[in-house]
């Protein structure tokens, strides 16, 4: 069964400001050049492949996993891998390993990778060959103690990763994949680092239009828009999706200010707003006004930050999950006129969007659902909260809460500060190809005695992720050694 493809992007960015758009690359492992991809108009099905790495028609899960040997003093190890969908569920040994061979972890991450791993990744068929590719941003450390950003595209293929193209350091940080001009080929969105509170500089967002060349990574063409509004705002949150339902992906940005930001002391223009909807067009991203429910208002008591996008009410328009203040959430719905301009936004009440957020269809009803790590009653025991979508969108009444005890696990904290990190990493994909997505929940286990790090895979059911039909796979067991 070919799964429905939707936009699933959540981006919070701290980026390197650069300008050059030329790429350097390398061919696959066999030294041969990749075939020239077909133009978008030549493709038969018209679908955009966002998450199927091996091209078998089923979404895969690209995971940046960490594990530590269950013994005192053991080192942390990185295993970035692609878990392949298969009838009956993924086979761990057949996963593709990306760590070391195609991407390298930051060697400074020797403890608490949850807090210190600053790498990001996302997928999309950027060369339009029918296989989703993996974009990885990471930091490389040098003997002098400094670090430099590194960006790579790991090209997908029928037998797994088929080569890698390293992007030079002066390319803007890759942020998301989307079809911003509506030509049927995915493009690469890059976004500059936000400016300092003491200076006003443009913050460019550049779209590199696909298909990208596999040999050199060069885009077909580019377009740029200043999302920093001439330096008056510092964009640190961005989500991508087709919010107006016109077949082209759009961008929503949100800025943050420090309390001491000197821009507040200047005569800020009246048309400057902190959250903006940029509509995708054949000519590039075009600013299209505020985002009701996210753009700050003078009488607002809580600041809303976009964290994820999905079609939660099934109307063909991407919607936005936003974090409100420190402990609440809000759903802002798309419409023909853009996000927040149709169905009224819905406050979802207390929902601590802590770290991980994933979007997918966990019960197979064609409405996107969300899963997020949240604080439980005992903050040392992690909790995952699932909100199911429906014709009226996300609703707090359709909530599933999952922690270790809910799925039958024992154990408890051994000392103050001991945590199990249940839900530190979350992924949603139909890994058993039955039409309902599975929920992958990453966990490390309590420190004493230390347990194997791994992922609980909860099977999707008509009621959401199952609390009884699940399996555990150690992080170190994904892929062949």
CSV table of C-alpha atoms in Angstrom, one decimal:
chain,number,residue,atom,x,y,z
A,1,UNK,CA,0.0,0.0,0.0
A,2,UNK,CA,1.4,3.4,-1.0
A,3,UNK,CA,1.1,5.7,2.0
A,4,UNK,CA,-0.4,9.2,1.7
A,5,UNK,CA,2.4,11.7,1.6
A,6,UNK,CA,2.0,14.8,3.8
A,7,UNK,CA,4.2,17.7,4.9
A,8,UNK,CA,5.8,16.9,8.2
A,9,UNK,CA,8.3,19.6,9.1
A,10,UNK,CA,9.2,21.2,12.4
A,11,UNK,CA,12.2,23.4,12.5
A,12,UNK,CA,13.8,25.5,15.2
A,13,UNK,CA,17.0,27.0,13.8
A,14,UNK,CA,20.3,28.5,15.0
A,15,UNK,CA,22.1,28.9,11.7
A,16,UNK,CA,25.3,30.1,10.0
A,17,UNK,CA,24.8,33.1,7.8
A,18,UNK,CA,26.4,32.5,4.3
A,19,UNK,CA,25.8,33.5,0.7
A,20,UNK,CA,27.4,31.2,-1.8
A,21,UNK,CA,25.0,28.7,-3.5
A,22,UNK,CA,27.4,26.5,-5.5
A,23,UNK,CA,27.8,22.9,-4.3
A,24,UNK,CA,30.6,20.4,-4.4
A,25,UNK,CA,29.8,16.7,-4.5
A,26,UNK,CA,31.0,13.1,-5.0
A,27,UNK,CA,29.6,10.1,-6.7
A,28,UNK,CA,28.3,6.9,-5.3
A,29,UNK,CA,30.5,4.2,-3.8
A,30,UNK,CA,31.1,2.5,-7.1
A,31,UNK,CA,32.7,5.7,-8.6
A,32,UNK,CA,30.1,6.0,-11.3
A,33,UNK,CA,28.0,9.1,-11.9
A,34,UNK,CA,24.4,8.9,-11.0
A,35,UNK,CA,21.9,8.9,-14.0
A,36,UNK,CA,20.4,12.2,-14.9
A,37,UNK,CA,17.0,12.4,-13.1
A,38,UNK,CA,13.8,12.9,-15.1
A,39,UNK,CA,12.3,16.4,-15.2
A,40,UNK,CA,9.2,16.8,-13.0
A,41,UNK,CA,6.9,16.7,-16.0
A,42,UNK,CA,8.2,13.3,-17.0
A,43,UNK,CA,7.1,11.6,-13.8
A,44,UNK,CA,4.1,9.3,-14.1
A,45,UNK,CA,2.3,9.4,-10.7
A,46,UNK,CA,2.8,13.1,-9.8
A,47,UNK,CA,3.6,12.2,-6.2
A,48,UNK,CA,6.4,13.9,-4.3
A,49,UNK,CA,8.5,11.4,-2.3
A,50,UNK,CA,9.3,12.9,1.0
A,51,UNK,CA,10.2,9.8,3.2
A,52,UNK,CA,10.6,6.6,1.1
A,53,UNK,CA,14.4,6.1,1.0
A,54,UNK,CA,14.5,2.8,-1.0
A,55,UNK,CA,11.6,3.6,-3.3
A,56,UNK,CA,9.4,0.6,-2.5
A,57,UNK,CA,6.3,2.8,-1.9
A,58,UNK,CA,6.4,2.8,1.9
A,59,UNK,CA,7.7,5.5,4.2
A,60,UNK,CA,10.8,4.7,6.1
A,61,UNK,CA,12.1,6.2,9.4
A,62,UNK,CA,15.5,8.0,9.5
A,63,UNK,CA,16.7,8.0,13.1
A,64,UNK,CA,19.6,9.6,14.9
A,65,UNK,CA,20.0,7.2,17.8
A,66,UNK,CA,22.5,7.1,20.7
A,67,UNK,CA,23.4,4.3,23.0
A,68,UNK,CA,25.7,3.6,25.9
A,69,UNK,CA,26.9,0.2,26.9
A,70,UNK,CA,25.0,-1.0,30.0
A,71,UNK,CA,28.1,-0.9,32.2
A,72,UNK,CA,29.7,1.8,34.4
A,73,UNK,CA,31.9,4.2,32.5
A,74,UNK,CA,30.8,3.1,29.0
A,75,UNK,CA,31.1,5.6,26.2
A,76,UNK,CA,28.3,7.0,24.2
A,77,UNK,CA,28.0,5.8,20.6
A,78,UNK,CA,26.0,7.2,17.7
A,79,UNK,CA,23.9,5.1,15.3
A,80,UNK,CA,22.2,7.2,12.7
A,81,UNK,CA,20.2,4.7,10.6
A,82,UNK,CA,17.3,4.2,8.2
A,83,UNK,CA,14.6,1.7,9.5
A,84,UNK,CA,12.9,0.2,6.4
A,85,UNK,CA,9.2,-0.5,6.3
A,86,UNK,CA,8.4,-4.2,5.7
A,87,UNK,CA,5.4,-6.4,6.0
A,88,UNK,CA,5.2,-7.5,9.7
A,89,UNK,CA,7.4,-4.6,10.8
A,90,UNK,CA,11.1,-3.6,10.3
A,91,UNK,CA,13.9,-6.1,10.4
A,92,UNK,CA,16.6,-4.4,12.5
A,93,UNK,CA,19.5,-6.1,10.7
A,94,UNK,CA,18.3,-4.8,7.4
A,95,UNK,CA,18.4,-1.1,8.5
A,96,UNK,CA,20.9,1.1,6.7
A,97,UNK,CA,23.5,2.6,8.9
A,98,UNK,CA,24.5,6.2,8.1
A,99,UNK,CA,26.8,6.9,11.1
A,100,UNK,CA,30.5,7.0,10.4
A,101,UNK,CA,30.2,5.9,6.7
A,102,UNK,CA,28.1,8.8,5.5
A,103,UNK,CA,27.7,11.1,8.4
A,104,UNK,CA,29.9,11.6,11.5
A,105,UNK,CA,28.7,12.5,15.0
A,106,UNK,CA,30.2,15.5,16.8
A,107,UNK,CA,33.1,13.8,18.8
A,108,UNK,CA,32.6,16.2,21.6
A,109,UNK,CA,29.3,14.6,22.5
A,110,UNK,CA,30.6,12.3,25.1
A,111,UNK,CA,27.7,12.7,27.6
A,112,UNK,CA,24.0,13.7,27.5
A,113,UNK,CA,23.6,13.5,23.8
A,114,UNK,CA,20.0,14.6,24.2
A,115,UNK,CA,21.2,18.1,25.3
A,116,UNK,CA,24.5,18.3,23.3
A,117,UNK,CA,23.8,16.7,19.9
A,118,UNK,CA,23.0,19.8,17.8
A,119,UNK,CA,22.7,17.9,14.5
A,120,UNK,CA,19.5,17.9,12.5
A,121,UNK,CA,18.2,15.8,9.7
A,122,UNK,CA,15.2,15.6,7.3
A,123,UNK,CA,14.3,13.7,4.2
A,124,UNK,CA,13.0,14.4,0.7
A,125,UNK,CA,13.6,13.2,-2.9
A,126,UNK,CA,15.9,16.1,-3.9
A,127,UNK,CA,17.2,14.7,-7.1
A,128,UNK,CA,13.7,13.4,-8.2
A,129,UNK,CA,14.9,9.9,-8.9
A,130,UNK,CA,12.1,8.2,-6.9
A,131,UNK,CA,14.1,7.7,-3.7
A,132,UNK,CA,14.0,10.0,-0.7
A,133,UNK,CA,17.3,11.5,0.3
A,134,UNK,CA,18.6,12.4,3.8
A,135,UNK,CA,19.9,15.9,4.6
A,136,UNK,CA,22.1,16.0,7.6
A,137,UNK,CA,23.5,19.1,9.4
A,138,UNK,CA,26.2,18.5,12.0
A,139,UNK,CA,29.2,20.1,13.7
A,140,UNK,CA,32.7,19.0,13.1
A,141,UNK,CA,35.3,19.6,15.9
A,142,UNK,CA,38.9,20.6,15.3
A,143,UNK,CA,42.0,20.1,17.4
A,144,UNK,CA,42.1,23.8,18.2
A,145,UNK,CA,38.7,23.4,20.0
A,146,UNK,CA,36.7,25.2,17.3
A,147,UNK,CA,33.9,23.7,15.4
A,148,UNK,CA,32.5,24.2,11.9
A,149,UNK,CA,29.1,23.2,10.5
A,150,UNK,CA,28.9,20.4,7.9
A,151,UNK,CA,26.0,19.6,5.6
A,152,UNK,CA,25.6,16.5,3.6
A,153,UNK,CA,23.0,15.0,1.3
A,154,UNK,CA,22.9,11.2,1.5
A,155,UNK,CA,21.3,10.0,-1.7
A,156,UNK,CA,18.6,7.3,-1.4
A,157,UNK,CA,18.5,4.3,-3.7
A,158,UNK,CA,16.8,0.8,-4.1
A,159,UNK,CA,19.6,-0.9,-2.2
A,160,UNK,CA,20.1,1.8,0.4
A,161,UNK,CA,22.3,4.9,0.5
A,162,UNK,CA,23.9,5.4,-2.9
A,163,UNK,CA,26.5,8.1,-2.3
A,164,UNK,CA,26.8,11.4,-0.5
A,165,UNK,CA,27.3,15.0,-1.5
A,166,UNK,CA,29.0,17.3,1.0
A,167,UNK,CA,27.8,20.9,0.8
A,168,UNK,CA,30.5,23.6,1.3
A,169,UNK,CA,30.6,25.6,4.5
A,170,UNK,CA,29.3,28.8,2.8
A,171,UNK,CA,25.9,27.3,1.9
A,172,UNK,CA,23.1,28.6,4.1
A,173,UNK,CA,21.9,26.0,6.6
A,174,UNK,CA,19.5,23.5,5.1
A,175,UNK,CA,16.2,23.7,6.9
A,176,UNK,CA,13.4,21.8,5.1
A,177,UNK,CA,12.4,20.2,1.8
A,178,UNK,CA,9.3,21.3,0.0
A,179,UNK,CA,7.8,21.9,-3.4
A,180,UNK,CA,7.6,25.7,-3.2
A,181,UNK,CA,7.0,26.4,-6.9
A,182,UNK,CA,4.6,23.5,-7.4
A,183,UNK,CA,6.4,21.9,-10.3
A,184,UNK,CA,6.3,18.4,-8.8
A,185,UNK,CA,10.0,18.3,-7.7
A,186,UNK,CA,11.1,18.9,-4.2
A,187,UNK,CA,13.3,22.0,-3.4
A,188,UNK,CA,15.7,22.7,-0.6
A,189,UNK,CA,14.9,25.6,1.8
A,190,UNK,CA,18.0,27.2,3.4
A,191,UNK,CA,17.8,29.8,6.1
A,192,UNK,CA,20.4,32.2,7.5
A,193,UNK,CA,21.4,32.5,11.2
A,194,UNK,CA,19.3,35.1,13.0
A,195,UNK,CA,20.9,38.5,13.6
A,196,UNK,CA,22.3,39.9,16.8
A,197,UNK,CA,20.1,42.0,19.1
A,198,UNK,CA,22.6,44.8,18.7
A,199,UNK,CA,22.6,45.0,14.9
A,200,UNK,CA,20.1,44.9,12.1
A,201,UNK,CA,21.0,42.7,9.2
A,202,UNK,CA,18.9,40.9,6.6
A,203,UNK,CA,18.1,37.3,7.3
A,204,UNK,CA,17.8,35.6,3.9
A,205,UNK,CA,15.8,32.4,3.2
A,206,UNK,CA,16.9,30.9,-0.1
A,207,UNK,CA,15.1,28.2,-2.0
A,208,UNK,CA,17.3,25.9,-4.1
A,209,UNK,CA,15.0,24.5,-6.7
A,210,UNK,CA,15.1,20.9,-7.6
A,211,UNK,CA,15.9,18.5,-9.0
A,212,UNK,CA,19.3,19.0,-7.5
A,213,UNK,CA,22.2,17.5,-9.5
A,214,UNK,CA,23.6,14.4,-7.7
A,215,UNK,CA,27.1,14.9,-9.0
A,216,UNK,CA,27.5,18.4,-7.7
A,217,UNK,CA,24.3,19.2,-5.8
A,218,UNK,CA,23.7,22.3,-7.9
A,219,UNK,CA,20.1,23.6,-7.9
A,220,UNK,CA,18.2,24.2,-11.1
A,221,UNK,CA,17.8,27.9,-10.0
A,222,UNK,CA,17.3,29.8,-6.7
A,223,UNK,CA,15.2,32.6,-5.2
A,224,UNK,CA,15.7,34.5,-1.9
A,225,UNK,CA,13.5,36.5,0.5
A,226,UNK,CA,14.5,38.5,3.5
A,227,UNK,CA,12.5,36.9,6.4
A,228,UNK,CA,14.4,39.2,8.8
A,229,UNK,CA,12.4,42.2,7.6
A,230,UNK,CA,15.6,44.2,7.2
A,231,UNK,CA,16.9,43.1,10.6
A,232,UNK,CA,13.9,44.0,12.7
A,233,UNK,CA,13.1,40.4,13.5
A,234,UNK,CA,15.2,37.4,14.3
A,235,UNK,CA,13.6,34.2,12.9
A,236,UNK,CA,14.3,31.1,15.0
A,237,UNK,CA,11.2,29.1,14.3
A,238,UNK,CA,10.0,27.9,10.9
A,239,UNK,CA,7.5,25.3,9.6
A,240,UNK,CA,6.8,24.3,6.0
A,241,UNK,CA,3.6,23.0,4.6
A,242,UNK,CA,0.9,23.7,2.0
A,243,UNK,CA,-1.1,26.0,4.3
A,244,UNK,CA,-3.3,27.5,1.6
A,245,UNK,CA,-4.0,24.2,-0.3
A,246,UNK,CA,-2.8,25.4,-3.7
A,247,UNK,CA,-0.4,22.6,-4.4
A,248,UNK,CA,2.7,24.6,-3.4
A,249,UNK,CA,4.5,24.4,-0.1
A,250,UNK,CA,4.6,27.6,2.0
A,251,UNK,CA,6.7,28.9,4.9
A,252,UNK,CA,5.6,30.3,8.3
A,253,UNK,CA,8.3,32.0,10.4
A,254,UNK,CA,8.3,33.2,14.0
A,255,UNK,CA,10.9,35.5,15.6
A,256,UNK,CA,12.2,35.7,19.1
A,257,UNK,CA,13.5,38.7,21.0
A,258,UNK,CA,15.7,39.0,24.1
A,259,UNK,CA,14.3,41.2,26.9
A,260,UNK,CA,17.2,43.5,26.4
A,261,UNK,CA,16.9,43.7,22.6
A,262,UNK,CA,17.9,47.1,21.5
A,263,UNK,CA,15.5,47.1,18.6
A,264,UNK,CA,12.7,47.8,21.1
A,265,UNK,CA,14.4,51.1,21.8
A,266,UNK,CA,14.3,52.2,18.2
A,267,UNK,CA,11.4,53.4,16.1
A,268,UNK,CA,10.3,50.0,14.7
A,269,UNK,CA,8.1,50.3,11.6
A,270,UNK,CA,4.4,49.5,12.2
A,271,UNK,CA,4.3,46.9,9.5
A,272,UNK,CA,6.9,44.7,11.2
A,273,UNK,CA,5.3,41.5,12.7
A,274,UNK,CA,7.0,38.6,14.4
A,275,UNK,CA,5.2,35.8,12.6
A,276,UNK,CA,4.7,35.8,8.8
A,277,UNK,CA,3.1,33.6,6.2
A,278,UNK,CA,5.2,33.3,3.0
A,279,UNK,CA,3.2,31.9,0.2
A,280,UNK,CA,4.9,29.5,-2.3
A,281,UNK,CA,4.7,30.8,-5.9
A,282,UNK,CA,6.5,30.0,-9.2
A,283,UNK,CA,8.5,33.2,-8.7
A,284,UNK,CA,9.6,32.4,-5.1
A,285,UNK,CA,8.3,32.8,-1.5
A,286,UNK,CA,6.2,35.9,-1.2
A,287,UNK,CA,5.2,37.5,2.1
A,288,UNK,CA,1.4,37.2,2.6
A,289,UNK,CA,0.7,38.7,6.0
A,290,UNK,CA,0.3,37.8,9.6
A,291,UNK,CA,-0.6,34.4,11.0
A,292,UNK,CA,-3.6,34.8,13.3
A,293,UNK,CA,-3.1,32.6,16.4
A,294,UNK,CA,0.7,32.8,16.1
A,295,UNK,CA,1.5,36.5,15.3
A,296,UNK,CA,1.8,38.3,18.6
A,297,UNK,CA,-0.8,40.9,19.5
A,298,UNK,CA,-0.6,43.8,21.9
A,299,UNK,CA,-3.1,42.2,24.3
A,300,UNK,CA,-1.7,38.7,24.1
A,301,UNK,CA,-0.7,37.1,27.3
A,302,UNK,CA,1.2,34.1,25.8
A,303,UNK,CA,3.6,33.8,23.0
A,304,UNK,CA,2.9,31.1,20.4
A,305,UNK,CA,5.8,29.3,18.6
A,306,UNK,CA,5.1,27.0,15.6
A,307,UNK,CA,6.7,23.5,16.1
A,308,UNK,CA,5.1,21.2,13.5
A,309,UNK,CA,2.8,21.0,10.5
A,310,UNK,CA,0.3,18.4,9.4
A,311,UNK,CA,-3.3,18.2,8.0
A,312,UNK,CA,-5.0,17.5,11.3
A,313,UNK,CA,-8.6,18.1,10.0
A,314,UNK,CA,-8.1,16.4,6.6
A,315,UNK,CA,-9.3,19.4,4.5
A,316,UNK,CA,-6.2,19.4,2.2
A,317,UNK,CA,-4.6,22.4,4.0
A,318,UNK,CA,-1.6,22.0,6.3
A,319,UNK,CA,-2.2,23.1,9.8
A,320,UNK,CA,0.2,24.2,12.6
A,321,UNK,CA,0.9,22.9,16.1
A,322,UNK,CA,2.2,25.7,18.2
A,323,UNK,CA,3.7,25.8,21.7
A,324,UNK,CA,2.0,28.5,23.8
A,325,UNK,CA,4.0,29.9,26.7
A,326,UNK,CA,5.8,27.2,28.6
A,327,UNK,CA,3.2,24.5,29.1
A,328,UNK,CA,0.3,24.7,26.6
A,329,UNK,CA,-0.3,24.1,22.9
A,330,UNK,CA,-2.6,25.4,20.2
A,331,UNK,CA,-3.7,24.2,16.7
A,332,UNK,CA,-3.8,26.8,14.0
A,333,UNK,CA,-5.6,25.7,10.9
A,334,UNK,CA,-4.9,26.3,7.2
A,335,UNK,CA,-7.3,27.7,4.7
A,336,UNK,CA,-7.4,29.0,1.1
A,337,UNK,CA,-6.3,32.4,2.5
A,338,UNK,CA,-3.5,31.0,4.6
A,339,UNK,CA,-3.0,29.6,8.1
A,340,UNK,CA,-5.2,31.0,10.9
A,341,UNK,CA,-7.7,32.6,8.5
A,342,UNK,CA,-10.3,29.9,8.3
A,343,UNK,CA,-11.3,27.5,11.1
A,344,UNK,CA,-10.8,29.1,14.4
A,345,UNK,CA,-7.6,28.2,16.3
A,346,UNK,CA,-8.1,25.7,19.1
A,347,UNK,CA,-6.2,25.8,22.4
A,348,UNK,CA,-5.3,22.3,23.4
A,349,UNK,CA,-4.7,23.1,27.1
A,350,UNK,CA,-1.7,21.9,29.1
A,351,UNK,CA,0.6,20.1,26.8
A,352,UNK,CA,4.3,20.4,27.5
A,353,UNK,CA,5.9,20.2,24.1
A,354,UNK,CA,9.3,19.4,25.6
A,355,UNK,CA,11.7,18.1,23.0
A,356,UNK,CA,10.6,15.5,20.4
A,357,UNK,CA,7.5,16.1,18.2
A,358,UNK,CA,6.3,13.8,15.4
A,359,UNK,CA,3.4,13.9,13.0
A,360,UNK,CA,1.6,11.1,11.2
A,361,UNK,CA,-1.5,9.0,10.9
A,362,UNK,CA,-1.4,6.6,13.8
A,363,UNK,CA,-4.9,5.2,13.4
A,364,UNK,CA,-5.3,5.1,9.6
A,365,UNK,CA,-8.2,7.5,9.4
A,366,UNK,CA,-6.5,9.9,6.9
A,367,UNK,CA,-6.2,12.6,9.6
A,368,UNK,CA,-2.7,13.5,10.8
A,369,UNK,CA,-2.0,13.0,14.5
A,370,UNK,CA,0.8,14.4,16.7
A,371,UNK,CA,3.0,12.8,19.3
A,372,UNK,CA,5.2,14.8,21.7
A,373,UNK,CA,7.3,14.2,24.7
A,374,UNK,CA,5.7,15.8,27.7
A,375,UNK,CA,6.3,16.1,31.4
A,376,UNK,CA,4.4,13.5,33.4
A,377,UNK,CA,3.4,13.7,37.1
A,378,UNK,CA,6.8,12.4,38.0
A,379,UNK,CA,9.2,14.2,35.7
A,380,UNK,CA,11.8,11.5,36.2
A,381,UNK,CA,9.5,9.1,34.3
A,382,UNK,CA,9.1,10.3,30.7
A,383,UNK,CA,5.7,10.5,29.0
A,384,UNK,CA,4.6,10.7,25.4
A,385,UNK,CA,1.3,12.4,24.6
A,386,UNK,CA,-0.6,11.6,21.4
A,387,UNK,CA,-3.4,13.8,20.1
A,388,UNK,CA,-5.5,12.3,17.4
A,389,UNK,CA,-6.8,14.4,14.5
A,390,UNK,CA,-10.3,14.3,13.1
A,391,UNK,CA,-12.7,16.2,11.0
A,392,UNK,CA,-12.7,19.0,13.6
A,393,UNK,CA,-8.9,18.9,13.9
A,394,UNK,CA,-6.9,18.1,17.0
A,395,UNK,CA,-8.9,17.8,20.2
A,396,UNK,CA,-7.6,17.4,23.8
A,397,UNK,CA,-10.5,14.9,24.3
A,398,UNK,CA,-8.8,12.5,21.9
A,399,UNK,CA,-5.6,12.2,23.9
A,400,UNK,CA,-3.5,9.1,24.5
A,401,UNK,CA,-0.9,9.2,27.2
A,402,UNK,CA,1.9,6.7,27.2
A,403,UNK,CA,4.7,6.1,29.7
A,404,UNK,CA,6.8,3.1,30.7
A,405,UNK,CA,4.1,1.8,33.1
A,406,UNK,CA,1.3,2.1,30.5
A,407,UNK,CA,3.1,-0.4,28.2
A,408,UNK,CA,3.8,-2.8,31.1
A,409,UNK,CA,7.4,-1.8,32.0
A,410,UNK,CA,8.7,-1.9,35.6
A,411,UNK,CA,11.4,0.1,37.2
A,412,UNK,CA,11.6,3.3,39.0
A,413,UNK,CA,14.2,6.1,39.7
A,414,UNK,CA,17.0,5.0,42.0
A,415,UNK,CA,18.1,8.5,43.1
A,416,UNK,CA,17.2,12.1,42.8
A,417,UNK,CA,17.8,13.3,39.2
A,418,UNK,CA,17.6,9.8,37.7
A,419,UNK,CA,15.4,9.7,34.6
A,420,UNK,CA,14.4,7.1,32.0
A,421,UNK,CA,14.3,9.6,29.1
A,422,UNK,CA,11.2,7.8,27.7
A,423,UNK,CA,10.2,9.6,24.6
A,424,UNK,CA,13.5,11.6,24.1
A,425,UNK,CA,13.2,10.8,20.4
A,426,UNK,CA,10.0,10.2,18.5
A,427,UNK,CA,9.2,9.0,14.9
A,428,UNK,CA,6.0,8.1,13.1
A,429,UNK,CA,5.9,5.9,10.0
A,430,UNK,CA,3.9,2.9,8.7
A,431,UNK,CA,6.7,0.5,9.3
A,432,UNK,CA,4.6,-2.7,9.0
A,433,UNK,CA,2.8,-1.4,5.8
A,434,UNK,CA,-0.7,-2.0,7.0
A,435,UNK,CA,-2.0,1.5,6.4
A,436,UNK,CA,-1.6,2.7,10.0
A,437,UNK,CA,1.6,4.4,11.2
A,438,UNK,CA,3.7,3.0,14.0
A,439,UNK,CA,5.0,5.2,16.9
A,440,UNK,CA,8.8,4.8,17.6
A,441,UNK,CA,9.6,5.9,21.2
A,442,UNK,CA,13.3,6.3,22.1
A,443,UNK,CA,14.4,5.6,25.6
A,444,UNK,CA,17.7,5.2,27.5
A,445,UNK,CA,16.3,3.6,30.7
A,446,UNK,CA,17.2,4.5,34.2
A,447,UNK,CA,20.9,5.0,35.1
A,448,UNK,CA,21.1,2.4,37.9
A,449,UNK,CA,21.1,-0.3,36.8
A,450,UNK,CA,21.6,1.0,33.3
A,451,UNK,CA,19.5,-0.5,30.6
A,452,UNK,CA,20.1,-0.8,26.9
A,453,UNK,CA,19.1,2.2,24.9
A,454,UNK,CA,16.6,1.5,22.2
A,455,UNK,CA,13.2,2.2,20.6
A,456,UNK,CA,9.8,0.8,21.5
A,457,UNK,CA,7.7,0.4,18.4
A,458,UNK,CA,4.0,0.6,19.2
A,459,UNK,CA,1.8,-0.7,16.4
A,460,UNK,CA,-0.9,1.6,15.0
A,461,UNK,CA,-4.5,0.6,15.6
A,462,UNK,CA,-7.9,2.3,14.9
A,463,UNK,CA,-7.6,3.7,18.4
A,464,UNK,CA,-4.0,5.0,18.0
A,465,UNK,CA,-0.7,3.5,19.1
A,466,UNK,CA,-1.2,0.2,20.9
A,467,UNK,CA,-0.1,-0.1,24.5
A,468,UNK,CA,0.0,-3.9,24.3
A,469,UNK,CA,1.2,-4.7,20.7
A,470,UNK,CA,4.7,-3.5,20.8
A,471,UNK,CA,8.4,-4.5,20.5
A,472,UNK,CA,11.7,-3.2,21.7
A,473,UNK,CA,14.8,-3.0,19.5
A,474,UNK,CA,18.2,-1.9,20.9
A,475,UNK,CA,19.6,1.1,19.1
A,476,UNK,CA,22.9,-0.7,18.6
A,477,UNK,CA,21.1,-3.6,16.7
A,478,UNK,CA,19.8,-1.4,13.9
A,479,UNK,CA,21.9,-2.2,10.9
A,480,UNK,CA,24.8,-4.5,10.4
A,481,UNK,CA,28.0,-3.9,12.4
